[in-house]
Structure formats: C-alpha cells, structure tokens
Amino acid sequence: MDSKTLALIFFPYGLAFFSMGLVVALEGGRGSDIRLRHALRPLAGFGLIHGIHEWLEMLQGLELLPWQNNFPLVWEAVRLALLAFSFLSLGAFGASLLSPSSPVRRISLLVPLVQVTLWGFGVMSMHGKFPGGEEMWNVADVWTRYILGVPSALVACVGLIVQQRAFRRAGMEQFGRDSLWAAVAFAWYGLIGQMFTRESLLFPSRYINQALFLHIFGFPVQILRATAAIVAAAFIIRFLRSFEVERQRQIADLQAARLREAQRREALRGDLLRRVVAAQESERQRVARELHDETGQALIAIGLGLRGVSTEIKQNKAQAVENLKNLEELVLHSLDELQRLVADLRPSHLDDLGLAAALRWYASDVMKRVPLGVHVEVSGEPRPLSAPIKIALFRIAQEALTNVIKHAEAAEANIQLRFTNSAVSVRIEDNGRGFDVDAATSSGMSSWGLLGMRERASLLGGNFTLQSQPGAGTCVEVVIPYEQRKTRIGREESDDDTSDIG
C-alpha cells in the first residue's frame, strides 16, 4: 500500500475521534453525575486534539502542509505535541472516572502530571543518545506512544469499566454495555494500535512495529487504529444518550412526586374540610345549647317575673320594686352572656377597631379564663388590612393560643404583630415544653390545628413557619403579603369559623 493511499486512512480515523470530541464537548455537561461530567471534559479534549493530529499526519503523508519542505521539523514538533497532549487528556479522562470523590479527583490530576514528567525527561535524555533528524523524531514518536498512549488507553479502559458498573447500579444496563464496548475498543487501541509503532532504534520498536503487523495480519496497523477509533467513538456517543434518559427519568420522578404531593394535599384538604364542617355543626350545637340554657331560660324567667310584678304592684309595691331590681340584674347578666357568645363567634373589635385591638382583647379574655400571661406587641406602621387577611391572622393567633393552653404547659406567651412595606406578620411564641416538629408533621401524626393554620396562610399566598423542640418552647409565624393573588377560595371566610376556646 503506497504512502498516499495509507494517508487517506487517517481521514476517517481523525473524523471518528474529532466527532466524538465535538459531541462530548456539547453534551457532556448535561449529566447529574459530577464525576462523569468532570471526566468527559478531558475526553472531549482528547477527541478534538487527536482528530486534528491524525488529519495533520494525513496532510503530511500527502505533502499538502504549507511550507512542509521548508520547515519539516516545525511540523514534526507540532504533530508530536498534539499527539502527546491528546494522550495526556485521555489519561486524565480515565483517572477522573476512577475517582470516587472530589478530593480523589484532584489527586488524580497527578497521573497526567507524572506521565508528562516521564515523557519529557525521556525525550531530553534520548536527544544525545540517538542520531538527529528523522530518526530522532521516530524515536520520540515511539516513546510518546509507549509512555503516554498505551498507559492512557488502558486507564481509560479501566475507567469505562467502572462507569459500566455505575450505569448498571443506576438501572441503565444498555448504556453500561455501551461503556463496556468502548472500554474494549480503547484496550485494543492502546495495547495493539500503539504497541505496533514506527520502526526506530528504541527497543522494542526494532522488532514490534508497523511492518511486523502488516506481515502478520496483511493490513496496516492504521486500519486497526481507525477501526478502534470508530468503535470507541460510536459507543461513547451512544452512552451519552444516558443523559437524556436520566433527564427524562428525573422529570418523570418529579412529576410523580408532584402528583403524590397534590394527592396528599387534596386528601388532607378533604379531611380538613370535613373537620371544618364538623366544627361548624359542633359550634352551632354549642350556640343553640347556650342560647337555650342561658339566654332562653333567662328570657323565660324575665317573662314570668314581669307577670308576677304586674300582679304584685297593686298589692305590695315594695316587693314589686325588689323583684324589678332582680329582673334588671337578670337582664344585664343575660346581655353579658349574649355579648360573650357573639364575641366568640366574631369579635366586633376586629371589624370596628382592627386586628391589633382584636388581638389585645382576645389576650385579655384569655388571661381572665386561664393562668397564662399573654403579651401583645405591635411594630411597624399600621395600615388597613383586607377582611380575609384580618380574619386569617386572628384565627391563626387564636388557634396558636389554643394549642398553648391545651398542650404547652406555658406560663407566658407573646404575640407580635408586625407591619412591613410588603407584608404583615403575626408571631406567637411561648415558653412551654415544646415538641418534636418532624414527628408532629409526619404522615399519620399531623395536627389538624397546624394544618388549618398552614392552609389559611397558603390560601392568601402567605408563608407559615413552625419552630419548636422539646423543652425550648414553640414559635409560630405567619407572613401574608398585602397584595393578594387569586386563590381557589375567592370569598371571605365564613363567620362560622370558631376556636376551641369557648
């Protein structure tokens, strides 16, 4: 085979590696595996540089390089530098694949550093031992393939075998097979393709060289190199499709997680709605019972008393006056009970005086009924709030204080109402015994009070945060922006909302 025909073999050889390098450079950053992403960078460099080297060698064989006859040593030096740097990049690729962590990956950079040190030291030491000119360049080429090419290809082979196992663990056996075939191609490329070098004075290239390969197999070793390059490039490009498969899998997992979360939230919302309806019915029963037991009985007593007074006023005026005084006290007591009942349903302070006044009133009412010190602090410049925001914040504070009374065993609680430029917040802190938040919010153990508070804040586009730990008290904070987005509940909260503190 003449030199020009042989030189044409370098075109598909270089095209295979250059195409691989280009594809890896474009697609190599899409994977989620940091180790593989870092490893593909030097592989892209190897493919691009080695492809250019093969095309340069092709143009050398065809004598098409500019000023090739005038500056042959310059072109030989450029070609040798490209060959060495491409093999160093291949070794860096394999070393990165073999690095399980970032610290080891940084240490793996020593592999190409040691290689280039040995290579450079060898080239300099051979400069005086071998004749100059073409023979010296042949020796340098052989030395480069022995010291850099063969070890780098074997390291890349081992690294791809490790990557094949990583693909199998990830459930992507197909790409694991692609990685394994690429490893086999690099093994052939290194052990056979780079061992049969040019004939030179460097042992053992005097005996194991391209002429021996042609004599044994009947075709030049460049065809084997080109074939191994095409196979390696094809399977490397094939396993890059794993990034797309991985991305699709991640999208599917994310969609499934979102669907499960939506289903969980809908189930919780349904349960919460049922509990709200049950609470409304329970509150209606309580109101009806209190109206019957307190107000109804008082009105009956007042009616009977007035009937008795109308009879006694003619016979015993003094007794009639005394009875009227008793009836007046009964009316005042009934009026207080009725006002208390109305305030429990919806405090007039909330509509008439605002959220801050309603919170102060409620804190005072709580302290009258239970041994708990409640302090209300207001900061920032107060501004008008919409009815849904006022109701939500008041009910959240009411529910939080209910939990403090029922569970916290606290001596004090603080309510902080804060107005900022964009949002209003309510923070309720106590010095009680606290609890494990993760356990309280885990599946099957969620507090309906906490869910209700979170849901109220969410429907108004707000954020709900809960902080607590055993022995360190509890902090509940809700932040709601003034500007409201559209929610699925577009109406004002019903007056049937109630608290557990009656």
Short mmCIF file of C-alpha atoms in Angstrom, two decimals, residues 125 129 155 222 235 263 268 327 341 369 371 378 395 469 479:
data_model
loop_
_atom_site.label_atom_id
_atom_site.label_comp_id
_atom_site.label_asym_id
_atom_site.label_seq_id
_atom_site.Cartn_x
_atom_site.Cartn_y
_atom_site.Cartn_z
CA SER A 125 17.69 12.11 27.71
CA LYS A 129 21.79 9.08 22.54
CA VAL A 155 -6.52 3.77 32.23
CA GLN A 222 -3.52 2.29 10.93
CA PHE A 235 -20.18 3.68 21.79
CA GLN A 263 -52.98 13.88 46.02
CA LEU A 268 -55.62 16.48 53.67
CA LEU A 327 -85.13 41.27 86.90
CA LEU A 341 -71.47 34.48 72.76
CA ARG A 369 -60.04 32.44 81.95
CA PRO A 371 -53.44 31.19 84.16
CA VAL A 378 -47.26 45.84 67.54
CA ARG A 395 -57.89 32.85 63.68
CA GLN A 469 -38.04 21.48 70.14
CA VAL A 479 -46.34 36.24 56.90
#
